Every structure is written in C-alpha cells, then in structure tokens.
mmCIF file of N, CA and C in Angstrom:
data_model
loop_
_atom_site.group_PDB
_atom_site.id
_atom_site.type_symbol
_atom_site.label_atom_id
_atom_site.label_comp_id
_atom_site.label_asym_id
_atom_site.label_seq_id
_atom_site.Cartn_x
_atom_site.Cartn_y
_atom_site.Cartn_z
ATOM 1 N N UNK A 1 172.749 192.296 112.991
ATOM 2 C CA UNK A 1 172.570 190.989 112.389
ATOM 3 C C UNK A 1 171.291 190.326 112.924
ATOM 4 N N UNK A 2 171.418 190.424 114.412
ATOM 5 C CA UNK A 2 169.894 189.599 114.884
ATOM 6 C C UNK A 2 169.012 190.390 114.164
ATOM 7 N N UNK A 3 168.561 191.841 114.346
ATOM 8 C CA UNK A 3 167.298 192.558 113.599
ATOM 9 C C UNK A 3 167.347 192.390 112.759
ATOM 10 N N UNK A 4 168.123 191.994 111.518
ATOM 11 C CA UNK A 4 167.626 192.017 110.136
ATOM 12 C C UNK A 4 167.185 190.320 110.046
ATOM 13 N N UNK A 5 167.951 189.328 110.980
ATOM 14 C CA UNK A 5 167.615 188.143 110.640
ATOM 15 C C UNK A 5 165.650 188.192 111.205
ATOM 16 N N UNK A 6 165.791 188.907 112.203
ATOM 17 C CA UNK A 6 164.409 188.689 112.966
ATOM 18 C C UNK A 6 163.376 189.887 111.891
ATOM 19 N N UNK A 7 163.669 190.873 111.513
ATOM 20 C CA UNK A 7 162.939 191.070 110.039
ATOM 21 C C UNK A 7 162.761 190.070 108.773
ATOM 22 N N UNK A 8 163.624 189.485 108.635
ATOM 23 C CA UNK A 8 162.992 188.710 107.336
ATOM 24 C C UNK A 8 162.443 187.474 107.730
ATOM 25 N N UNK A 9 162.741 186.881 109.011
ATOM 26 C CA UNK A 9 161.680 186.212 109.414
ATOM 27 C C UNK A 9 160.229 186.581 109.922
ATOM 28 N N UNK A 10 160.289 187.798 109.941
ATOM 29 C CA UNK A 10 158.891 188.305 110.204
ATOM 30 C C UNK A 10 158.256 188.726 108.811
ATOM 31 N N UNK A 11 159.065 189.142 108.163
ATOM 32 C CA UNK A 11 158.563 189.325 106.534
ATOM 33 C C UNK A 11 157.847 188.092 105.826
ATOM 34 N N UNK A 12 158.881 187.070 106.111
ATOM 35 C CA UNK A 12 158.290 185.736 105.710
ATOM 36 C C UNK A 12 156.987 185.170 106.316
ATOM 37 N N UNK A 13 156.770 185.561 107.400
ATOM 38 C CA UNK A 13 155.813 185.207 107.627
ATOM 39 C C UNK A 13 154.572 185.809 107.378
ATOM 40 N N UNK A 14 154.535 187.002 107.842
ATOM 41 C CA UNK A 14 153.243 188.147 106.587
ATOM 42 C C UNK A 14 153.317 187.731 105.353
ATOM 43 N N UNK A 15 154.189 187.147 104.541
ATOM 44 C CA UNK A 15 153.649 187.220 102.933
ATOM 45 C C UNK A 15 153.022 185.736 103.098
ATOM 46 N N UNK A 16 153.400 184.655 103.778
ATOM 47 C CA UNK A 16 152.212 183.476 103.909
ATOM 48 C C UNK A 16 151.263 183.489 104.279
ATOM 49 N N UNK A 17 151.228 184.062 105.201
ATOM 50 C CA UNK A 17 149.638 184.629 105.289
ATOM 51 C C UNK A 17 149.023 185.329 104.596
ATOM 52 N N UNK A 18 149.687 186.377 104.068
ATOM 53 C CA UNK A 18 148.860 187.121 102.601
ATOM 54 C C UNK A 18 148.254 186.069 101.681
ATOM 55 N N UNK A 19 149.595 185.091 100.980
ATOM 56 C CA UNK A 19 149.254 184.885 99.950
ATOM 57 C C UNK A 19 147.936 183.472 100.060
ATOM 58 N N UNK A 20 147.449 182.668 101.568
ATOM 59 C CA UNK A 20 146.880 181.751 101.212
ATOM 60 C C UNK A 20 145.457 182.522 102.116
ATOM 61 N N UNK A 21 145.394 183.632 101.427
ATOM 62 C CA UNK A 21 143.797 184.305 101.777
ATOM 63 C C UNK A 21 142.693 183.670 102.025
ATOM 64 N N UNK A 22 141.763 184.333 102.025
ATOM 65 C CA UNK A 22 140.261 183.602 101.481
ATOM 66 C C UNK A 22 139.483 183.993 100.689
ATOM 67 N N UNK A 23 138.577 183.409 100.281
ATOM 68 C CA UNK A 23 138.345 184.105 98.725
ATOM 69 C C UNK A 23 137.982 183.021 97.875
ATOM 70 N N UNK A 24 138.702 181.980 98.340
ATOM 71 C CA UNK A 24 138.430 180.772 97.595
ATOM 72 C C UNK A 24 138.625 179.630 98.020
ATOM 73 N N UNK A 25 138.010 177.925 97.265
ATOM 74 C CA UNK A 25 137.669 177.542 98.151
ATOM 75 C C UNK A 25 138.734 176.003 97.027
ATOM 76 N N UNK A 26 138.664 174.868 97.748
ATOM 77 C CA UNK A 26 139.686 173.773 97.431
ATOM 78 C C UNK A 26 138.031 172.690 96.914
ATOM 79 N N UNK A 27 138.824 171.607 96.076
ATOM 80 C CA UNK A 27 137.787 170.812 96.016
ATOM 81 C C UNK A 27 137.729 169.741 96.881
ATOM 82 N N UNK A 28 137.195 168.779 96.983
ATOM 83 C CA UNK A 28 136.733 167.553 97.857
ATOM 84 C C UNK A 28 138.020 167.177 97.913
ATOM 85 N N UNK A 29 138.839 167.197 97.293
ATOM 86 C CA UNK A 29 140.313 166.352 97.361
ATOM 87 C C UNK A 29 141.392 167.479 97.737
ATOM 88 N N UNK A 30 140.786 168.840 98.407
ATOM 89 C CA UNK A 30 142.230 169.926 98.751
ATOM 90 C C UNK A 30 142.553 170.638 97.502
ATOM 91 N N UNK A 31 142.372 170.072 96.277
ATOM 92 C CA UNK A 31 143.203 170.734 95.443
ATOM 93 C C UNK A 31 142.250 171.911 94.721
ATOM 94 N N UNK A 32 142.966 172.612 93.815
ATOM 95 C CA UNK A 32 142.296 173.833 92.846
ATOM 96 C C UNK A 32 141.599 172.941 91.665
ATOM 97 N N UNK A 33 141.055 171.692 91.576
ATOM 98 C CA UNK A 33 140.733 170.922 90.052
ATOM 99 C C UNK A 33 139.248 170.999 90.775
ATOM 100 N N UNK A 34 138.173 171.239 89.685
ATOM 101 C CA UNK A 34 137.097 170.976 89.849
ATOM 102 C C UNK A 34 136.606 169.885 88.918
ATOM 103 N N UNK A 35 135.793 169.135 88.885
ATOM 104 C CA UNK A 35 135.199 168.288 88.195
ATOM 105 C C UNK A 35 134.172 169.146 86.781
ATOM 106 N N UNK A 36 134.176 168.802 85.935
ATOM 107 C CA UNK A 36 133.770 169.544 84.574
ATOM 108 C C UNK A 36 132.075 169.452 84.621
ATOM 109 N N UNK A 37 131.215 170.090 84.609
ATOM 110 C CA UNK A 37 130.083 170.213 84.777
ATOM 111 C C UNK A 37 129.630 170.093 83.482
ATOM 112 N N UNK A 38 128.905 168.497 83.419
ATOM 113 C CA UNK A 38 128.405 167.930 82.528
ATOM 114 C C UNK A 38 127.303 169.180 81.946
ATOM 115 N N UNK A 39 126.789 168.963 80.222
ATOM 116 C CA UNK A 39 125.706 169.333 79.728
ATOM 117 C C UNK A 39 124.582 168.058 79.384
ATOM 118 N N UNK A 40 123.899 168.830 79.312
ATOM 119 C CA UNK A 40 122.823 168.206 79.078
ATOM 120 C C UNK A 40 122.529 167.739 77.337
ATOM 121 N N UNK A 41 122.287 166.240 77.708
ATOM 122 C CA UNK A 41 122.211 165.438 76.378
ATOM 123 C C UNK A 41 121.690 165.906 75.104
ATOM 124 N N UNK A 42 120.602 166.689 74.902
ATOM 125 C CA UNK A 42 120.089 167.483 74.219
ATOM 126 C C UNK A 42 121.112 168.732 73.617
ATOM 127 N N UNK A 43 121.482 169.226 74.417
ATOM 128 C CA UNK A 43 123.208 170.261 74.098
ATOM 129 C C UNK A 43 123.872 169.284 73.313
ATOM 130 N N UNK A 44 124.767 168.308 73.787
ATOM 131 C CA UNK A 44 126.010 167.591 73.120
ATOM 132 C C UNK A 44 125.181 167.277 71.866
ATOM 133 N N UNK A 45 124.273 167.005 71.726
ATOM 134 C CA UNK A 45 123.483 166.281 70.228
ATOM 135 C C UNK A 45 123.617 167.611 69.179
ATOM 136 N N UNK A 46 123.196 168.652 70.001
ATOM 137 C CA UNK A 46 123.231 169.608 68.752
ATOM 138 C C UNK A 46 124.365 169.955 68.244
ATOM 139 N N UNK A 47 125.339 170.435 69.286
ATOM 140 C CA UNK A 47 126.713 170.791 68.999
ATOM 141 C C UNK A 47 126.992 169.767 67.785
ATOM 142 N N UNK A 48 126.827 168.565 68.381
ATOM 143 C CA UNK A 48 127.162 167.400 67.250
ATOM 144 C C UNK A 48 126.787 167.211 65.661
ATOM 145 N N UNK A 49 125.538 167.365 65.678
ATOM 146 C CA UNK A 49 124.819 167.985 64.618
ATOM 147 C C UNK A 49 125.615 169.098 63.641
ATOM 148 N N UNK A 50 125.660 170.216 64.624
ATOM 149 C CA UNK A 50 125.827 171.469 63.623
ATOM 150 C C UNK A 50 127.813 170.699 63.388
ATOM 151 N N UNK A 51 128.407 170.172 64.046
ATOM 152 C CA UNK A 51 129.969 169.599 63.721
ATOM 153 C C UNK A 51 129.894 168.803 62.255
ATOM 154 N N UNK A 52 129.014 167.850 62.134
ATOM 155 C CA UNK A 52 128.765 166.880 61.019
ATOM 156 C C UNK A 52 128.698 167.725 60.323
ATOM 157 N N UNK A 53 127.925 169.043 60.201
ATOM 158 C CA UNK A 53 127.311 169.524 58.895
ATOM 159 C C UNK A 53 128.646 170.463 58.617
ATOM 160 N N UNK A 54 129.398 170.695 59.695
ATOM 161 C CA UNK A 54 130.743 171.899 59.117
ATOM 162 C C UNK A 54 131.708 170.864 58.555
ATOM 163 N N UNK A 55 131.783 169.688 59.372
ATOM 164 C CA UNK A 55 132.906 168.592 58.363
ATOM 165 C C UNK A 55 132.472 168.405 56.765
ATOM 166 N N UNK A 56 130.975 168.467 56.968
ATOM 167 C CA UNK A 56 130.616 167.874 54.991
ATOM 168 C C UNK A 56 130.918 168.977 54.972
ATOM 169 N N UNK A 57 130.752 169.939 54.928
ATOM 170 C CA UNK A 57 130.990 171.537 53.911
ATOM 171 C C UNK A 57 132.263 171.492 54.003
ATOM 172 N N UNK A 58 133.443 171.169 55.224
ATOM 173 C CA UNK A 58 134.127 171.400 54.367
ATOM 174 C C UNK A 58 135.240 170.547 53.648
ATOM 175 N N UNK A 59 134.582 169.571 53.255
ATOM 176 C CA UNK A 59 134.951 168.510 52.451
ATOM 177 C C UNK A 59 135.770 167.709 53.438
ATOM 178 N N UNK A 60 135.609 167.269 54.793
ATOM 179 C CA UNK A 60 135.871 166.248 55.875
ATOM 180 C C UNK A 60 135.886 164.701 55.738
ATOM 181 N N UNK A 61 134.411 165.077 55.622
ATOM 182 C CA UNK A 61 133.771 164.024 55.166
ATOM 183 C C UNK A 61 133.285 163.779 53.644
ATOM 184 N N UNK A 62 132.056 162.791 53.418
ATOM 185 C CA UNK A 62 131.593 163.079 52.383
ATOM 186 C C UNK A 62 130.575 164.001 52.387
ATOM 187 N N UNK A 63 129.621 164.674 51.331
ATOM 188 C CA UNK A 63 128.635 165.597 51.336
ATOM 189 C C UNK A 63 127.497 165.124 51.970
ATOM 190 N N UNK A 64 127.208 164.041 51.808
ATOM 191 C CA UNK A 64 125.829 162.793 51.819
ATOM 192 C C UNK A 64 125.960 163.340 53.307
ATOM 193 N N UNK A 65 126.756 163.357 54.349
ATOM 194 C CA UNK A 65 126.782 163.513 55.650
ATOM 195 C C UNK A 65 125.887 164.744 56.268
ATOM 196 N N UNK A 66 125.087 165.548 55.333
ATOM 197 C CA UNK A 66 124.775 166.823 55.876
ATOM 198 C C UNK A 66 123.285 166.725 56.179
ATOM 199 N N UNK A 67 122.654 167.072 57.074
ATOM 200 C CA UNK A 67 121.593 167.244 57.440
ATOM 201 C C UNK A 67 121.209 165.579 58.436
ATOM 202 N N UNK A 68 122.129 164.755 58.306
ATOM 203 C CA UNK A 68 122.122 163.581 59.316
ATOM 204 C C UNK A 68 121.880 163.671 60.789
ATOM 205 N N UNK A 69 120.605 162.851 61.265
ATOM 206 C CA UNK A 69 120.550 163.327 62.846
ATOM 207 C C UNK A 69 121.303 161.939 63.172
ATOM 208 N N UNK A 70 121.546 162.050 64.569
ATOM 209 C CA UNK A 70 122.463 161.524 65.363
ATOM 210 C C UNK A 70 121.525 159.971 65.996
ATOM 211 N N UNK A 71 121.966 158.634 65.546
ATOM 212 C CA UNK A 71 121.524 157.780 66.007
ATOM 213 C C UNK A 71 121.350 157.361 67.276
ATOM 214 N N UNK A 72 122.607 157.629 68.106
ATOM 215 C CA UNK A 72 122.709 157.226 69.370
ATOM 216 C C UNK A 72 123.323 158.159 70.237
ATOM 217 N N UNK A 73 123.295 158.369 71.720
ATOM 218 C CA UNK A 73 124.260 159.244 72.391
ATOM 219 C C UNK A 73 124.435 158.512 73.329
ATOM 220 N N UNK A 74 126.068 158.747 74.152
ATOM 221 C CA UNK A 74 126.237 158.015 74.809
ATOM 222 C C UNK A 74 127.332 158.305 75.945
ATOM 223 N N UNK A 75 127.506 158.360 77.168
ATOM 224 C CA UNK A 75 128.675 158.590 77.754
ATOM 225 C C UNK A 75 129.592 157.453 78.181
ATOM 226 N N UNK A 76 130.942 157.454 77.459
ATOM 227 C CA UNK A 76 131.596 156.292 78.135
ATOM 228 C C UNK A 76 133.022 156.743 78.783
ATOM 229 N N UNK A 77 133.657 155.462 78.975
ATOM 230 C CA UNK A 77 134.843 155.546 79.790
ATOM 231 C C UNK A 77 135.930 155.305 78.633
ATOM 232 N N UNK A 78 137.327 156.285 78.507
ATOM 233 C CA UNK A 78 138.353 156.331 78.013
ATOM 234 C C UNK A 78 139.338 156.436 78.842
ATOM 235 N N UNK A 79 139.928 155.638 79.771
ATOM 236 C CA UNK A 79 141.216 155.654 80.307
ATOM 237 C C UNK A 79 140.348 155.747 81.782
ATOM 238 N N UNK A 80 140.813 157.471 81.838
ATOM 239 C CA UNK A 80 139.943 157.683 83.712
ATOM 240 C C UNK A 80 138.856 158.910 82.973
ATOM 241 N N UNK A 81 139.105 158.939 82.008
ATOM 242 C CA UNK A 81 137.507 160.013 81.537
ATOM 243 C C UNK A 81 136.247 159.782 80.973
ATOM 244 N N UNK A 82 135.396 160.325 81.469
ATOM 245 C CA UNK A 82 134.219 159.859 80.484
ATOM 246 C C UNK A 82 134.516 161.161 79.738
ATOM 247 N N UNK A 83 133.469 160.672 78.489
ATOM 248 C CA UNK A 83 133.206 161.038 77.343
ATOM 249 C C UNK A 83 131.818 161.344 76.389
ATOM 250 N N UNK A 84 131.282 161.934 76.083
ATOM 251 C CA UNK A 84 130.159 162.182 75.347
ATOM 252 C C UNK A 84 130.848 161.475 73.857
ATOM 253 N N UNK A 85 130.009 160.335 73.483
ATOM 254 C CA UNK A 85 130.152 159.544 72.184
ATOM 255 C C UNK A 85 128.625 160.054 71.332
ATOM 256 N N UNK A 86 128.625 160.461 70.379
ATOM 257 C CA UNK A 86 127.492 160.935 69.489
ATOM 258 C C UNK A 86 127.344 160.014 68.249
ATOM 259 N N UNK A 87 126.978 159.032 67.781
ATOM 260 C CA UNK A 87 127.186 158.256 66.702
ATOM 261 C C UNK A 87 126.150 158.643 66.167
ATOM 262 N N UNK A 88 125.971 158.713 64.288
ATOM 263 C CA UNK A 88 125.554 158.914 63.197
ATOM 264 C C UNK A 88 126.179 157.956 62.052
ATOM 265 N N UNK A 89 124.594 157.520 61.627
ATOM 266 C CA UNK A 89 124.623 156.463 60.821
ATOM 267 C C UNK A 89 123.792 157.197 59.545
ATOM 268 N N UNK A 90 125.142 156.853 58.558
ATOM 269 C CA UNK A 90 124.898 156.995 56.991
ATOM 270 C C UNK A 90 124.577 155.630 55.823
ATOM 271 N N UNK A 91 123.417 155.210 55.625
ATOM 272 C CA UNK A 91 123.396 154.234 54.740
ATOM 273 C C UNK A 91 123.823 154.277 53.242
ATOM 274 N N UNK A 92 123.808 155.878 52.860
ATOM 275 C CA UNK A 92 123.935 156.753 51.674
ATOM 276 C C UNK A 92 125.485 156.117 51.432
ATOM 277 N N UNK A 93 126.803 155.932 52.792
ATOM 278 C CA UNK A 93 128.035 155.676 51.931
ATOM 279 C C UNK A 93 128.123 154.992 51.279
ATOM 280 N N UNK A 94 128.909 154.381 50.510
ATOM 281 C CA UNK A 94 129.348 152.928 49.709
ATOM 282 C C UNK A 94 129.697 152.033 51.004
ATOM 283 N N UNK A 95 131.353 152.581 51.136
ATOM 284 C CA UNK A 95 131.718 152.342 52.475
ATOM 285 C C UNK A 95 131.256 151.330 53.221
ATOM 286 N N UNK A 96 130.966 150.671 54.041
ATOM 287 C CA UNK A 96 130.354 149.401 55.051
ATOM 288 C C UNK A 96 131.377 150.035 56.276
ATOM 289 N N UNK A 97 132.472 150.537 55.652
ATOM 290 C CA UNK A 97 133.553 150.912 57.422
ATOM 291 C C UNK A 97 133.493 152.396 57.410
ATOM 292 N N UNK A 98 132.451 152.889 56.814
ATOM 293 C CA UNK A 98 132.278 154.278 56.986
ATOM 294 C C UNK A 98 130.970 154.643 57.002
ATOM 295 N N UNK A 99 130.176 153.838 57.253
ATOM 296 C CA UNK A 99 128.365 154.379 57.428
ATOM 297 C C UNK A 99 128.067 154.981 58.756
ATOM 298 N N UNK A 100 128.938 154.669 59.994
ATOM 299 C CA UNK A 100 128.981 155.224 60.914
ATOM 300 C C UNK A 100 130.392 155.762 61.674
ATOM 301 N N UNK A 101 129.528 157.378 61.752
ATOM 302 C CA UNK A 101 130.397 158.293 61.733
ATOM 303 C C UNK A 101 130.401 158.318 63.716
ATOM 304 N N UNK A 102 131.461 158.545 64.484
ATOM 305 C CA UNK A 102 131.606 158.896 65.911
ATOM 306 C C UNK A 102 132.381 159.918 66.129
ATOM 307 N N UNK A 103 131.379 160.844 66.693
ATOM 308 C CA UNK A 103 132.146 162.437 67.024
ATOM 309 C C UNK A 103 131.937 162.411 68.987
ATOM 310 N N UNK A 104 133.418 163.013 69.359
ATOM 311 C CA UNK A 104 133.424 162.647 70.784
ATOM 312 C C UNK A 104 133.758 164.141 71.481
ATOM 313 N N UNK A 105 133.184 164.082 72.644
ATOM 314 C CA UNK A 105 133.008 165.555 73.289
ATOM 315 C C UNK A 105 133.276 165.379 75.035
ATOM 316 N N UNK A 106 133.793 166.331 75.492
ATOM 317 C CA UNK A 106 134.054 166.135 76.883
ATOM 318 C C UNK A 106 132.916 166.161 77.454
ATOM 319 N N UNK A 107 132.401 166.238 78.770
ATOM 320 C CA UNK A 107 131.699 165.885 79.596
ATOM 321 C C UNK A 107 130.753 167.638 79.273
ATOM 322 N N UNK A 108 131.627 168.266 79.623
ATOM 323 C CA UNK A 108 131.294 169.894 79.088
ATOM 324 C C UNK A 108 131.300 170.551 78.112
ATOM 325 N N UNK A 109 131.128 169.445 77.044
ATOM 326 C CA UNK A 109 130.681 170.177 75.228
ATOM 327 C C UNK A 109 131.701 170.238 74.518
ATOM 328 N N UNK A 110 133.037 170.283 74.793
ATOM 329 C CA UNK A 110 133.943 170.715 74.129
ATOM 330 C C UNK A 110 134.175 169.112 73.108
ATOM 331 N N UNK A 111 134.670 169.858 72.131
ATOM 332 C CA UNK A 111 134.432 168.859 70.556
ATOM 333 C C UNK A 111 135.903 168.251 70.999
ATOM 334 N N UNK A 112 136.100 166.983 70.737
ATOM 335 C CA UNK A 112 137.550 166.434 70.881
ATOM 336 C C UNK A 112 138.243 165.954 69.426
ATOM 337 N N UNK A 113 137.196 165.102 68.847
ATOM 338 C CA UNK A 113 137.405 164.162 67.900
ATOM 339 C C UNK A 113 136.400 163.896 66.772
ATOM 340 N N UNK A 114 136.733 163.046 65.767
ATOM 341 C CA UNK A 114 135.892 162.388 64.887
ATOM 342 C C UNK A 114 136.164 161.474 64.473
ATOM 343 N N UNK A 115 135.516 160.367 64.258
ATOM 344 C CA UNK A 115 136.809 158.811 63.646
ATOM 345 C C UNK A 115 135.495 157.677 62.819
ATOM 346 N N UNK A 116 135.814 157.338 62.484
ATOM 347 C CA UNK A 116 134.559 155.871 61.795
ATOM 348 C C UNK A 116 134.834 154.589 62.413
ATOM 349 N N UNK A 117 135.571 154.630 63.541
ATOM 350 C CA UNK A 117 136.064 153.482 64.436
ATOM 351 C C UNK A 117 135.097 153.806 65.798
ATOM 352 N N UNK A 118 134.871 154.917 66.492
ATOM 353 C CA UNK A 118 134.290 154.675 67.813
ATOM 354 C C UNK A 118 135.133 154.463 68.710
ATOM 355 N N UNK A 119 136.654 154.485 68.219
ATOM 356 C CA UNK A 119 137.769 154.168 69.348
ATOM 357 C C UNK A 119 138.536 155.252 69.420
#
C-alpha cells in the first residue's frame, strides 16, 4: 500500500513537470493571449476596397458602390476593442442615410462588419 501510494505520488509529480516545459513563453499578464498585431493603414484600406467591390457584385449593396475609394480611416474604441473603421462616401445614392457606407475590421485585417450607421 505505502509503494503504490509513494508511486503515484511520484508519477504525479513527473507528469507536472513534463507538462509545464519550455518552449514557450506567457504574455505580460502570465497568460497564453497575445495582443493582435495591428496592420498597417494602407493594408486595412485595401482589404476594404476590394470588400465594397465584392458586396456591389454581389448585390449587397447597390452597384453605384463599385470602384469607390475610401474617404476616411480610422481606429476606434468598441467596448474594450479597438477597431479599424473604413468609411466610404457615395453621393451617387438617392438615400441621404445611405451615402455613407462603414466597413469595420479588427486591429489585424480581419473583416467584421458593414452597416450605413458607423455603429
């Protein structure tokens, strides 16, 4: 009884040590989350770009929307995230609550959204 209790306490203890190796490393706060490594403004614009032109094709939006460059870029705050905001302005709509279009992107390019609100 003692040897098997004093084996699996020795077992237990080799596999904790196995499993918190090295190899890798924690962030500023201990944990496995890294912070998202922004692109560069010039990147998010295009991505944005070529997004507008796949929404008009495929009937998203209106057509008038295609070949539109991007008025403003912008990073803001949503809750605890920033955000890449890309706004494009269409004078071509009828619309007055749809001349400007807002397509939103994470910090690292990835496409989130599209809305004619900006919210």
């Amino acid at each position: 009884m003692k040897k098997t209790l004093l084996i699996t306490l020795f077992s237990l203890f080799i596999s904790t040590n196995v499993s918190a190796g090295t190899g890798h490393s924690h962030g500023p706060d201990g944990s496995h989350q890294y912070p998202a490594k922004s692109v560069e403004k010039a990147v998010v614009l295009e991505k944005a770009g070529k997004k507008v032109n796949q929404l008009a094709t495929a009937g998203k939006i209106d057509a008038s929307w295609q070949g539109i460059k991007a008025s403003k870029s912008e990073q803001k705050l949503f809750g605890h995230e920033k955000e890449w905001v890309i706004t494009f302005n269409n004078p071509a709509v009828t619309d007055k609550n749809k001349q400007n279009l807002y397509l939103f992107y994470t910090l690292d390019g990835l496409y989130i959204a599209a809305n004619y609100s900006g919210k």
